[in-house]
Coordinates of N, CA, C and O in Angstrom, one line a residue:
I22 N 40.5 -52.7 -32.6 CA 41.6 -52.5 -31.7 C 42.8 -52.1 -32.5 O 43.3 -52.9 -33.3
P23 N 43.4 -51.0 -32.3 CA 44.5 -50.6 -33.0 C 45.8 -51.4 -32.6 O 45.9 -51.7 -31.5
L24 N 46.6 -51.7 -33.6 CA 47.8 -52.5 -33.3 C 49.0 -51.6 -33.5 O 49.1 -50.7 -34.3
E25 N 50.0 -51.9 -32.7 CA 51.3 -51.3 -32.8 C 52.4 -52.3 -33.1 O 52.3 -53.5 -32.7
W26 N 53.4 -51.9 -33.9 CA 54.4 -52.9 -34.3 C 55.8 -52.5 -33.8 O 56.2 -51.3 -34.0
S27 N 56.4 -53.3 -33.0 CA 57.7 -53.0 -32.5 C 58.8 -53.4 -33.5 O 58.7 -54.5 -34.1
V28 N 59.7 -52.5 -33.7 CA 60.8 -52.7 -34.7 C 62.1 -52.8 -33.9 O 62.5 -51.8 -33.2
S29 N 62.8 -54.0 -33.9 CA 64.0 -54.2 -33.2 C 65.2 -53.4 -33.8 O 65.2 -53.1 -35.0
M30 N 66.1 -53.1 -32.9 CA 67.4 -52.5 -33.4 C 68.1 -53.5 -34.3 O 68.0 -54.7 -34.2
A31 N 68.9 -52.9 -35.2 CA 69.7 -53.8 -36.1 C 71.0 -53.0 -36.5 O 71.0 -51.7 -36.5
D32 N 72.1 -53.7 -36.7 CA 73.3 -53.0 -37.1 C 73.1 -52.3 -38.4 O 73.7 -51.2 -38.7
D33 N 72.3 -52.9 -39.3 CA 72.1 -52.3 -40.6 C 70.7 -51.6 -40.6 O 69.7 -52.2 -40.4
I34 N 70.7 -50.3 -40.8 CA 69.4 -49.5 -40.8 C 68.5 -50.0 -41.8 O 67.2 -49.9 -41.7
G35 N 69.0 -50.6 -42.9 CA 68.1 -51.2 -43.9 C 67.2 -52.2 -43.4 O 66.0 -52.4 -43.9
V36 N 67.6 -53.0 -42.4 CA 66.8 -54.0 -41.8 C 65.6 -53.4 -41.0 O 64.5 -53.8 -41.1
M37 N 65.9 -52.3 -40.3 CA 64.8 -51.6 -39.6 C 63.8 -50.9 -40.5 O 62.6 -51.0 -40.3
I38 N 64.4 -50.4 -41.6 CA 63.5 -49.8 -42.6 C 62.6 -50.8 -43.3 O 61.4 -50.6 -43.4
A39 N 63.2 -52.0 -43.7 CA 62.4 -53.0 -44.3 C 61.3 -53.5 -43.4 O 60.2 -53.8 -43.8
E40 N 61.6 -53.7 -42.1 CA 60.6 -54.2 -41.1 C 59.5 -53.2 -40.9 O 58.3 -53.5 -40.9
S41 N 59.9 -51.9 -40.9 CA 58.9 -50.8 -40.7 C 58.0 -50.8 -42.0 O 56.7 -50.6 -41.8
K42 N 58.6 -50.8 -43.1 CA 57.8 -50.8 -44.4 C 56.9 -52.0 -44.5 O 55.7 -51.8 -44.9
R43 N 57.4 -53.1 -44.1 CA 56.5 -54.3 -44.1 C 55.3 -54.2 -43.2 O 54.2 -54.5 -43.6
A44 N 55.5 -53.7 -42.0 CA 54.4 -53.4 -41.1 C 53.4 -52.5 -41.6 O 52.2 -52.8 -41.6
V45 N 53.8 -51.4 -42.2 CA 52.9 -50.4 -42.8 C 52.3 -50.9 -44.0 O 51.0 -50.8 -44.2
D46 N 53.1 -51.4 -45.0 CA 52.5 -51.7 -46.3 C 51.8 -53.0 -46.4 O 50.7 -53.1 -47.0
E47 N 52.2 -54.0 -45.7 CA 51.6 -55.3 -45.7 C 50.5 -55.5 -44.7 O 49.5 -56.2 -45.0
F48 N 50.6 -54.9 -43.6 CA 49.6 -55.1 -42.5 C 48.8 -53.9 -42.1 O 48.0 -54.0 -41.2
G49 N 49.1 -52.8 -42.7 CA 48.3 -51.6 -42.4 C 48.6 -50.9 -41.1 O 47.7 -50.2 -40.6
I50 N 49.7 -51.2 -40.5 CA 50.0 -50.7 -39.1 C 50.2 -49.2 -39.2 O 50.9 -48.7 -40.1
R51 N 49.7 -48.5 -38.3 CA 49.8 -47.0 -38.3 C 50.6 -46.5 -37.1 O 50.8 -45.3 -37.0
V52 N 51.0 -47.4 -36.2 CA 51.9 -47.0 -35.1 C 53.1 -48.0 -35.0 O 52.9 -49.2 -34.9
L53 N 54.3 -47.4 -35.1 CA 55.5 -48.1 -35.0 C 56.2 -47.8 -33.7 O 56.2 -46.6 -33.3
C54 N 56.9 -48.7 -33.1 CA 57.7 -48.5 -31.9 C 59.1 -48.9 -32.2 O 59.4 -50.1 -32.4
L55 N 60.0 -47.9 -32.3 CA 61.4 -48.3 -32.6 C 62.2 -48.5 -31.4 O 62.2 -47.6 -30.5
K56 N 62.8 -49.6 -31.3 CA 63.7 -49.9 -30.2 C 64.9 -49.0 -30.3 O 65.4 -48.8 -31.4
M57 N 65.4 -48.5 -29.1 CA 66.4 -47.5 -29.1 C 67.5 -48.0 -28.1 O 67.4 -49.0 -27.6
A58 N 68.5 -47.1 -27.8 CA 69.6 -47.3 -26.9 C 70.6 -48.2 -27.7 O 71.2 -49.2 -27.1
D59 N 70.9 -47.9 -28.9 CA 71.9 -48.6 -29.7 C 73.2 -48.5 -29.0 O 73.6 -47.5 -28.4
R60 N 74.0 -49.6 -29.1 CA 75.3 -49.6 -28.4 C 76.3 -48.6 -29.0 O 77.2 -48.2 -28.3
R61 N 76.0 -48.0 -30.1 CA 76.8 -47.0 -30.7 C 76.4 -45.6 -30.3 O 77.0 -44.6 -30.7
G62 N 75.4 -45.5 -29.4 CA 75.1 -44.2 -28.8 C 73.8 -43.6 -29.3 O 73.2 -44.0 -30.3
W63 N 73.3 -42.5 -28.7 CA 72.1 -41.9 -29.0 C 72.0 -41.3 -30.4 O 71.0 -41.2 -31.0
R64 N 73.2 -40.9 -30.9 CA 73.2 -40.3 -32.2 C 72.7 -41.3 -33.3 O 72.1 -40.9 -34.2
R65 N 73.1 -42.5 -33.1 CA 72.7 -43.6 -34.0 C 71.2 -43.8 -33.9 O 70.5 -44.0 -34.8
D66 N 70.6 -43.7 -32.6 CA 69.2 -43.7 -32.5 C 68.5 -42.7 -33.3 O 67.5 -42.9 -33.9
V67 N 69.0 -41.5 -33.2 CA 68.4 -40.4 -34.0 C 68.5 -40.7 -35.5 O 67.5 -40.5 -36.2
E68 N 69.6 -41.1 -36.0 CA 69.8 -41.5 -37.4 C 68.8 -42.6 -37.8 O 68.1 -42.5 -38.9
N69 N 68.6 -43.6 -36.9 CA 67.6 -44.7 -37.2 C 66.2 -44.1 -37.3 O 65.5 -44.5 -38.2
F70 N 65.9 -43.3 -36.4 CA 64.5 -42.7 -36.4 C 64.3 -41.9 -37.7 O 63.3 -42.0 -38.3
A71 N 65.2 -41.0 -38.0 CA 65.1 -40.2 -39.2 C 65.0 -41.0 -40.5 O 64.1 -40.7 -41.3
A72 N 65.7 -42.1 -40.5 CA 65.7 -43.0 -41.7 C 64.3 -43.7 -41.8 O 63.8 -43.8 -42.9
V73 N 63.8 -44.2 -40.7 CA 62.5 -44.9 -40.7 C 61.4 -43.9 -41.0 O 60.5 -44.1 -41.8
R74 N 61.5 -42.7 -40.5 CA 60.5 -41.7 -40.7 C 60.4 -41.3 -42.2 O 59.4 -41.3 -42.8
K75 N 61.6 -41.2 -42.8 CA 61.7 -40.9 -44.3 C 61.1 -42.0 -45.1 O 60.4 -41.8 -46.1
A76 N 61.3 -43.2 -44.7 CA 60.8 -44.4 -45.4 C 59.3 -44.6 -45.3 O 58.6 -45.0 -46.3
V77 N 58.7 -44.3 -44.1 CA 57.2 -44.6 -43.9 C 56.4 -43.3 -44.1 O 55.2 -43.4 -44.2
G78 N 57.0 -42.2 -44.0 CA 56.2 -40.9 -44.2 C 55.7 -40.4 -42.9 O 55.9 -41.0 -41.8
D79 N 55.0 -39.3 -43.0 CA 54.5 -38.6 -41.8 C 53.2 -39.1 -41.3 O 52.7 -38.6 -40.2
D80 N 52.5 -39.9 -42.0 CA 51.1 -40.4 -41.6 C 51.2 -41.5 -40.6 O 50.1 -42.0 -40.1
V81 N 52.4 -42.0 -40.3 CA 52.5 -43.1 -39.3 C 53.1 -42.6 -38.0 O 54.1 -41.8 -38.1
M82 N 52.5 -42.9 -36.9 CA 53.0 -42.5 -35.6 C 54.2 -43.4 -35.3 O 54.2 -44.6 -35.5
I83 N 55.3 -42.7 -34.9 CA 56.5 -43.5 -34.5 C 56.9 -43.1 -33.1 O 57.2 -41.9 -32.8
G84 N 56.9 -44.1 -32.2 CA 57.4 -43.9 -30.8 C 58.8 -44.5 -30.7 O 59.2 -45.3 -31.6
V85 N 59.4 -44.3 -29.6 CA 60.7 -44.9 -29.3 C 60.7 -45.6 -27.9 O 59.9 -45.2 -27.0
D86 N 61.4 -46.7 -27.9 CA 61.5 -47.5 -26.6 C 62.9 -47.9 -26.4 O 63.4 -48.9 -26.9
P87 N 63.6 -47.1 -25.5 CA 65.0 -47.5 -25.2 C 65.1 -48.6 -24.1 O 66.2 -49.1 -23.8
N88 N 63.9 -49.1 -23.6 CA 63.9 -50.2 -22.6 C 64.9 -49.9 -21.5 O 65.7 -50.7 -21.1
T89 N 64.8 -48.7 -20.9 CA 65.7 -48.2 -19.8 C 67.1 -48.0 -20.2 O 68.0 -47.8 -19.3
G90 N 67.5 -48.0 -21.5 CA 68.8 -48.0 -21.9 C 69.5 -46.7 -22.0 O 70.7 -46.6 -22.3
W91 N 68.8 -45.6 -21.9 CA 69.5 -44.3 -22.0 C 69.7 -43.8 -20.6 O 69.0 -44.0 -19.6
S92 N 70.8 -43.0 -20.4 CA 71.0 -42.2 -19.2 C 70.0 -41.0 -19.3 O 69.5 -40.7 -20.4
L93 N 69.8 -40.3 -18.2 CA 69.0 -39.1 -18.2 C 69.5 -38.1 -19.2 O 68.7 -37.6 -20.0
A94 N 70.8 -37.8 -19.2 CA 71.4 -36.8 -20.1 C 71.2 -37.2 -21.5 O 70.8 -36.4 -22.4
D95 N 71.5 -38.5 -21.9 CA 71.3 -39.0 -23.2 C 69.8 -38.9 -23.6 O 69.5 -38.6 -24.8
A96 N 68.9 -39.3 -22.7 CA 67.5 -39.2 -23.1 C 67.1 -37.8 -23.4 O 66.4 -37.6 -24.4
L97 N 67.5 -36.8 -22.6 CA 67.1 -35.4 -22.9 C 67.6 -35.0 -24.2 O 66.9 -34.3 -25.0
T98 N 68.9 -35.3 -24.5 CA 69.5 -34.9 -25.8 C 68.9 -35.6 -27.0 O 68.6 -35.0 -28.0
A99 N 68.7 -36.9 -26.9 CA 68.1 -37.7 -28.0 C 66.7 -37.2 -28.3 O 66.4 -37.1 -29.4
I100 N 65.9 -37.0 -27.3 CA 64.5 -36.6 -27.5 C 64.5 -35.3 -28.2 O 63.7 -35.1 -29.1
A101 N 65.3 -34.4 -27.7 CA 65.3 -33.0 -28.4 C 65.7 -33.2 -29.9 O 65.2 -32.4 -30.7
A102 N 66.6 -34.1 -30.2 CA 67.1 -34.3 -31.6 C 66.0 -35.0 -32.4 O 65.9 -34.8 -33.6
I103 N 65.2 -35.9 -31.8 CA 64.3 -36.7 -32.5 C 62.9 -35.9 -32.7 O 62.3 -36.1 -33.8
K104 N 62.6 -35.1 -31.8 CA 61.3 -34.4 -31.9 C 61.0 -33.7 -33.2 O 59.9 -33.8 -33.7
P105 N 61.9 -33.1 -33.9 CA 61.6 -32.4 -35.2 C 61.2 -33.4 -36.3 O 60.6 -33.0 -37.2
F106 N 61.5 -34.7 -36.1 CA 61.1 -35.7 -37.1 C 59.7 -36.3 -36.8 O 59.3 -37.2 -37.5
G107 N 59.0 -35.8 -35.8 CA 57.7 -36.2 -35.5 C 57.6 -37.4 -34.5 O 57.1 -38.5 -34.8
L108 N 58.1 -37.2 -33.3 CA 58.1 -38.2 -32.3 C 56.7 -38.4 -31.7 O 56.2 -37.4 -31.2
G109 N 56.2 -39.6 -31.7 CA 54.9 -39.9 -31.2 C 54.8 -40.1 -29.7 O 53.8 -39.7 -29.1
Y110 N 55.8 -40.8 -29.1 CA 55.8 -41.1 -27.7 C 57.2 -41.6 -27.3 O 58.0 -42.0 -28.2
I111 N 57.4 -41.6 -26.0 CA 58.7 -42.1 -25.5 C 58.4 -43.1 -24.4 O 57.7 -42.8 -23.4
E112 N 58.8 -44.4 -24.6 CA 58.5 -45.5 -23.7 C 59.7 -45.8 -22.9 O 60.8 -46.1 -23.4
Q113 N 59.6 -45.7 -21.6 CA 60.6 -46.1 -20.6 C 62.0 -45.8 -21.0 O 62.9 -46.7 -21.2
P114 N 62.4 -44.5 -21.1 CA 63.7 -44.2 -21.6 C 64.9 -44.5 -20.6 O 66.0 -44.7 -21.1
I115 N 64.6 -44.4 -19.3 CA 65.6 -44.5 -18.3 C 65.3 -45.6 -17.3 O 64.2 -46.1 -17.3
E116 N 66.2 -45.8 -16.4 CA 66.1 -46.8 -15.3 C 64.7 -46.7 -14.6 O 64.2 -45.6 -14.4
R117 N 64.1 -47.8 -14.4 CA 62.7 -48.0 -14.0 C 62.4 -47.3 -12.6 O 61.2 -46.9 -12.4
R118 N 63.3 -47.1 -11.8 CA 63.0 -46.5 -10.5 C 63.4 -45.0 -10.4 O 63.2 -44.4 -9.4
D119 N 63.9 -44.4 -11.5 CA 64.2 -43.0 -11.5 C 63.0 -42.2 -11.8 O 62.9 -41.6 -12.9
L120 N 62.1 -42.0 -10.8 CA 60.9 -41.3 -11.1 C 61.1 -39.8 -11.3 O 60.5 -39.2 -12.1
A121 N 62.1 -39.2 -10.5 CA 62.4 -37.8 -10.7 C 63.0 -37.6 -12.1 O 62.6 -36.6 -12.8
G122 N 63.8 -38.5 -12.6 CA 64.3 -38.4 -14.0 C 63.2 -38.5 -15.0 O 63.2 -37.8 -16.0
L123 N 62.3 -39.4 -14.8 CA 61.1 -39.6 -15.8 C 60.3 -38.3 -15.8 O 59.9 -37.8 -16.8
A124 N 60.1 -37.7 -14.6 CA 59.3 -36.5 -14.5 C 60.1 -35.3 -15.2 O 59.4 -34.5 -15.9
E125 N 61.4 -35.3 -15.1 CA 62.2 -34.3 -15.8 C 62.0 -34.5 -17.4 O 61.9 -33.5 -18.1
I126 N 62.1 -35.7 -17.8 CA 61.9 -36.0 -19.2 C 60.5 -35.6 -19.7 O 60.4 -35.0 -20.7
R127 N 59.5 -35.9 -18.9 CA 58.2 -35.5 -19.2 C 58.0 -34.0 -19.4 O 57.4 -33.6 -20.4
R128 N 58.6 -33.3 -18.5 CA 58.5 -31.8 -18.6 C 59.3 -31.3 -19.9 O 58.8 -30.5 -20.6
A129 N 60.4 -31.9 -20.2 CA 61.3 -31.5 -21.3 C 60.7 -32.0 -22.6 O 61.0 -31.4 -23.7
A130 N 59.9 -33.0 -22.6 CA 59.3 -33.5 -23.9 C 58.3 -32.6 -24.5 O 58.0 -32.9 -25.7
G131 N 57.8 -31.6 -23.8 CA 57.0 -30.6 -24.5 C 55.7 -31.2 -25.1 O 55.4 -30.8 -26.2
G132 N 55.0 -32.1 -24.4 CA 53.8 -32.6 -24.9 C 53.9 -34.0 -25.5 O 52.8 -34.6 -25.7
V133 N 55.1 -34.4 -25.8 CA 55.2 -35.8 -26.3 C 55.0 -36.8 -25.1 O 55.7 -36.6 -24.1
P134 N 54.1 -37.7 -25.2 CA 53.8 -38.5 -24.1 C 55.0 -39.4 -23.7 O 55.7 -40.0 -24.5
V135 N 55.2 -39.5 -22.3 CA 56.2 -40.4 -21.8 C 55.4 -41.6 -21.1 O 54.5 -41.4 -20.4
M136 N 55.8 -42.8 -21.4 CA 55.1 -44.0 -21.0 C 56.0 -44.9 -20.1 O 57.2 -45.1 -20.4
A137 N 55.4 -45.4 -19.0 CA 56.1 -46.3 -18.1 C 55.8 -47.8 -18.6 O 54.7 -48.1 -18.9
D138 N 56.9 -48.6 -18.7 CA 56.7 -50.0 -19.0 C 57.5 -50.8 -18.0 O 56.9 -51.3 -17.0
E139 N 58.8 -50.8 -18.1 CA 59.6 -51.6 -17.1 C 59.4 -51.0 -15.7 O 59.7 -51.8 -14.7
G140 N 58.9 -49.8 -15.5 CA 58.7 -49.2 -14.2 C 57.4 -49.6 -13.6 O 57.0 -49.1 -12.5
L141 N 56.6 -50.4 -14.3 CA 55.2 -50.7 -13.9 C 55.0 -52.2 -13.8 O 54.8 -52.8 -14.8
F142 N 55.0 -52.6 -12.5 CA 54.7 -54.1 -12.3 C 53.5 -54.2 -11.3 O 52.9 -55.2 -11.3
T143 N 53.4 -53.3 -10.4 CA 52.5 -53.5 -9.3 C 51.6 -52.2 -9.1 O 51.8 -51.2 -9.7
L144 N 50.5 -52.4 -8.3 CA 49.6 -51.3 -8.0 C 50.4 -50.2 -7.3 O 50.2 -49.0 -7.6
Q145 N 51.4 -50.6 -6.5 CA 52.2 -49.6 -5.8 C 53.1 -48.8 -6.8 O 53.3 -47.6 -6.6
D146 N 53.6 -49.5 -7.8 CA 54.4 -48.8 -8.8 C 53.5 -47.7 -9.5 O 53.9 -46.6 -9.8
A147 N 52.3 -48.1 -9.8 CA 51.3 -47.2 -10.5 C 51.1 -46.0 -9.6 O 51.1 -44.8 -10.1
Y148 N 50.9 -46.2 -8.3 CA 50.7 -45.1 -7.4 C 51.9 -44.2 -7.4 O 51.8 -42.9 -7.4
A149 N 53.1 -44.8 -7.3 CA 54.3 -43.9 -7.2 C 54.5 -43.1 -8.4 O 54.9 -42.0 -8.4
L150 N 54.3 -43.7 -9.6 CA 54.4 -43.0 -10.9 C 53.4 -41.9 -11.0 O 53.8 -40.8 -11.4
A151 N 52.2 -42.1 -10.5 CA 51.2 -41.1 -10.6 C 51.5 -40.0 -9.6 O 51.4 -38.8 -9.9
E152 N 51.9 -40.3 -8.4 CA 52.2 -39.3 -7.4 C 53.4 -38.4 -7.8 O 53.4 -37.2 -7.5
A153 N 54.4 -39.0 -8.5 CA 55.6 -38.3 -9.0 C 55.3 -37.5 -10.2 O 56.1 -36.7 -10.7
R154 N 54.1 -37.7 -10.8 CA 53.7 -37.1 -12.1 C 54.8 -37.3 -13.1 O 55.3 -36.5 -13.9
A155 N 55.3 -38.6 -13.1 CA 56.4 -39.0 -13.9 C 56.1 -39.4 -15.4 O 57.0 -39.3 -16.2
V156 N 54.9 -39.8 -15.6 CA 54.5 -40.2 -17.0 C 53.1 -39.8 -17.4 O 52.3 -39.4 -16.6
N157 N 52.9 -39.9 -18.7 CA 51.6 -39.6 -19.3 C 50.8 -40.8 -19.5 O 49.6 -40.8 -19.7
A158 N 51.5 -42.0 -19.6 CA 50.8 -43.2 -19.9 C 51.4 -44.4 -19.2 O 52.6 -44.4 -18.9
F159 N 50.6 -45.4 -18.9 CA 51.0 -46.7 -18.4 C 50.9 -47.7 -19.6 O 49.9 -47.8 -20.2
C160 N 52.0 -48.5 -19.7 CA 51.9 -49.7 -20.7 C 51.4 -50.9 -19.9 O 52.1 -51.4 -19.0
I161 N 50.2 -51.3 -20.3 CA 49.6 -52.4 -19.6 C 49.9 -53.7 -20.3 O 49.5 -53.9 -21.5
K162 N 50.7 -54.6 -19.7 CA 51.0 -55.9 -20.2 C 50.5 -56.9 -19.1 O 51.0 -57.0 -18.1
L163 N 49.4 -57.6 -19.5 CA 48.7 -58.5 -18.5 C 49.7 -59.5 -17.9 O 49.6 -59.8 -16.7
Y164 N 50.5 -60.1 -18.7 CA 51.4 -61.2 -18.2 C 52.4 -60.6 -17.2 O 52.9 -61.3 -16.4
K165 N 52.7 -59.3 -17.3 CA 53.7 -58.7 -16.4 C 53.0 -58.2 -15.1 O 53.6 -58.2 -14.0
L166 N 51.7 -57.8 -15.2 CA 51.0 -57.2 -14.1 C 50.3 -58.2 -13.2 O 49.9 -57.8 -12.1
G167 N 50.1 -59.4 -13.7 CA 49.4 -60.4 -12.9 C 48.0 -60.6 -13.4 O 47.1 -61.2 -12.6
G168 N 47.6 -60.3 -14.6 CA 46.3 -60.6 -15.1 C 45.3 -59.4 -15.2 O 45.7 -58.3 -14.9
L169 N 44.1 -59.8 -15.5 CA 43.1 -58.7 -15.7 C 42.7 -58.0 -14.4 O 42.5 -56.7 -14.5
T170 N 42.6 -58.6 -13.3 CA 42.2 -58.0 -12.1 C 43.2 -56.9 -11.7 O 42.9 -55.8 -11.4
A171 N 44.5 -57.3 -11.7 CA 45.6 -56.4 -11.3 C 45.6 -55.2 -12.3 O 45.8 -54.0 -11.9
A172 N 45.4 -55.5 -13.6 CA 45.5 -54.5 -14.6 C 44.3 -53.5 -14.4 O 44.5 -52.3 -14.6
K173 N 43.1 -54.0 -14.1 CA 42.0 -53.1 -13.8 C 42.2 -52.1 -12.6 O 41.8 -51.0 -12.6
K174 N 42.9 -52.7 -11.6 CA 43.2 -51.8 -10.4 C 44.2 -50.7 -10.9 O 44.1 -49.6 -10.5
I175 N 45.2 -51.1 -11.7 CA 46.2 -50.1 -12.1 C 45.5 -49.1 -13.1 O 45.8 -47.9 -13.0
A176 N 44.6 -49.6 -13.8 CA 43.8 -48.7 -14.7 C 43.0 -47.6 -13.9 O 42.9 -46.5 -14.3
A177 N 42.5 -48.1 -12.7 CA 41.8 -47.1 -11.9 C 42.7 -46.0 -11.3 O 42.3 -44.9 -11.3
V178 N 43.9 -46.4 -10.9 CA 44.9 -45.4 -10.5 C 45.2 -44.5 -11.7 O 45.2 -43.2 -11.5
A179 N 45.4 -45.0 -12.9 CA 45.6 -44.2 -14.0 C 44.5 -43.2 -14.3 O 44.7 -42.0 -14.5
E180 N 43.3 -43.7 -14.2 CA 42.1 -42.8 -14.4 C 42.1 -41.7 -13.4 O 41.9 -40.5 -13.7
A181 N 42.3 -42.0 -12.1 CA 42.3 -41.0 -11.1 C 43.4 -39.9 -11.2 O 43.2 -38.8 -10.9
A182 N 44.5 -40.3 -11.9 CA 45.6 -39.4 -12.0 C 45.7 -38.8 -13.5 O 46.7 -38.2 -13.8
N183 N 44.7 -39.1 -14.3 CA 44.6 -38.6 -15.6 C 45.8 -39.1 -16.5 O 46.4 -38.4 -17.2
I184 N 46.1 -40.4 -16.3 CA 47.2 -41.1 -17.0 C 46.5 -42.0 -18.1 O 45.6 -42.7 -17.7
Q185 N 47.0 -41.9 -19.3 CA 46.4 -42.7 -20.4 C 46.9 -44.2 -20.2 O 47.9 -44.5 -19.5
L186 N 46.3 -45.1 -20.9 CA 46.7 -46.5 -21.0 C 47.1 -46.9 -22.4 O 46.5 -46.4 -23.4
N187 N 48.1 -47.7 -22.5 CA 48.5 -48.3 -23.7 C 48.6 -49.8 -23.5 O 49.2 -50.3 -22.5
C188 N 47.9 -50.6 -24.3 CA 47.9 -52.1 -24.1 C 49.0 -52.7 -24.9 O 49.1 -52.6 -26.1
G189 N 50.0 -53.2 -24.2 CA 51.2 -53.8 -24.8 C 51.2 -55.3 -24.7 O 50.3 -55.9 -24.1
G190 N 52.2 -55.9 -25.2 CA 52.4 -57.3 -25.1 C 52.8 -57.9 -26.4 O 52.8 -57.3 -27.4
L191 N 53.1 -59.2 -26.3 CA 53.5 -59.9 -27.5 C 52.4 -60.9 -27.8 O 52.3 -62.0 -27.2
A192 N 51.6 -60.6 -28.8 CA 50.5 -61.5 -29.2 C 51.0 -62.8 -29.7 O 50.2 -63.8 -29.7
V193 N 52.2 -62.9 -30.1 CA 52.8 -64.1 -30.6 C 53.1 -65.1 -29.5 O 53.3 -66.3 -29.7
Q194 N 53.1 -64.7 -28.2 CA 53.5 -65.5 -27.1 C 52.3 -66.5 -26.8 O 52.6 -67.7 -26.6
S195 N 51.1 -66.0 -26.9 CA 50.0 -66.9 -26.5 C 48.7 -66.3 -27.1 O 48.4 -65.1 -26.9
Q196 N 47.8 -67.1 -27.7 CA 46.5 -66.6 -28.1 C 45.7 -66.2 -26.9 O 44.8 -65.3 -27.0
L197 N 45.8 -66.9 -25.8 CA 45.1 -66.6 -24.6 C 45.4 -65.2 -24.1 O 44.6 -64.4 -23.7
E198 N 46.7 -64.9 -24.1 CA 47.2 -63.6 -23.6 C 46.7 -62.5 -24.6 O 46.2 -61.5 -24.2
A199 N 46.8 -62.8 -25.9 CA 46.3 -61.8 -26.9 C 44.8 -61.6 -26.7 O 44.3 -60.4 -26.7
A200 N 44.0 -62.6 -26.5 CA 42.6 -62.5 -26.3 C 42.3 -61.7 -25.0 O 41.4 -60.8 -25.0
A201 N 43.0 -62.0 -23.9 CA 42.8 -61.3 -22.7 C 43.1 -59.8 -22.8 O 42.4 -58.9 -22.3
S202 N 44.2 -59.5 -23.5 CA 44.6 -58.1 -23.8 C 43.5 -57.4 -24.6 O 43.2 -56.3 -24.4
A203 N 43.0 -58.1 -25.6 CA 41.9 -57.5 -26.4 C 40.7 -57.2 -25.6 O 40.1 -56.2 -25.7
H204 N 40.3 -58.1 -24.7 CA 39.2 -57.9 -23.8 C 39.5 -56.7 -22.9 O 38.6 -55.9 -22.6
F205 N 40.7 -56.6 -22.3 CA 41.0 -55.5 -21.5 C 40.9 -54.2 -22.3 O 40.3 -53.2 -21.8
Y206 N 41.5 -54.2 -23.4 CA 41.4 -53.0 -24.3 C 40.0 -52.6 -24.6 O 39.6 -51.4 -24.5
A207 N 39.2 -53.6 -25.0 CA 37.8 -53.3 -25.4 C 37.0 -52.8 -24.2 O 36.0 -52.1 -24.4
S208 N 37.4 -53.2 -23.0 CA 36.6 -52.7 -21.8 C 37.1 -51.4 -21.2 O 36.6 -50.9 -20.2
T209 N 38.1 -50.8 -21.9 CA 38.6 -49.5 -21.5 C 38.1 -48.4 -22.4 O 38.2 -48.5 -23.6
P210 N 37.5 -47.3 -21.8 CA 37.0 -46.3 -22.7 C 38.1 -45.7 -23.6 O 39.2 -45.5 -23.2
V211 N 37.7 -45.5 -24.9 CA 38.7 -45.0 -25.8 C 39.4 -43.7 -25.4 O 40.6 -43.5 -25.6
A212 N 38.7 -42.9 -24.7 CA 39.3 -41.6 -24.2 C 40.4 -41.9 -23.2 O 41.3 -41.0 -22.9
R213 N 40.5 -43.1 -22.6 CA 41.5 -43.4 -21.6 C 42.8 -44.1 -22.3 O 43.7 -44.4 -21.6
T214 N 42.7 -44.4 -23.6 CA 43.8 -45.1 -24.2 C 44.6 -44.2 -25.0 O 44.2 -43.1 -25.5
M215 N 45.9 -44.6 -25.2 CA 46.8 -43.9 -26.1 C 47.2 -44.7 -27.3 O 47.3 -45.9 -27.2

């Protein structure tokens, strides 16, 4: 089961670089998720991404997660500026209910997958995201969705709409949650995962 490492924002980019290097060098992580929406603005997000990319090289996938912290205009501008550095994916860039905005970002991203996280809590959310063609992927967090049964229903909506799945969560919260997420991931065809 592939693992992804979230890198928190920091006032000092050196902290983000050190955390990224630790994940890659000590634990063999091949996918990093950089938290974005720095209080100093989207330009700082671009600088952070560029610095981490330079530190870890081109063989590591790097996605961004503003946790709904960008405006639509800032998201479009930041994504365009980050793409040349090898942007792997975009997780929940704007407000969770702005499906039209997410769809606009998806179109503008030019093939870089856009993923719903904070916008996905219920089966109805999954249906609305699919109907709006707002995202390429759903971030499945069992603790947020209500467990395995609810997650499997959402996965069925994703499959019907040709939306990929990403298994997220904080394995440090609970070994039971980590085990359940591992079972969910293992029961999902690789072709359906991102």
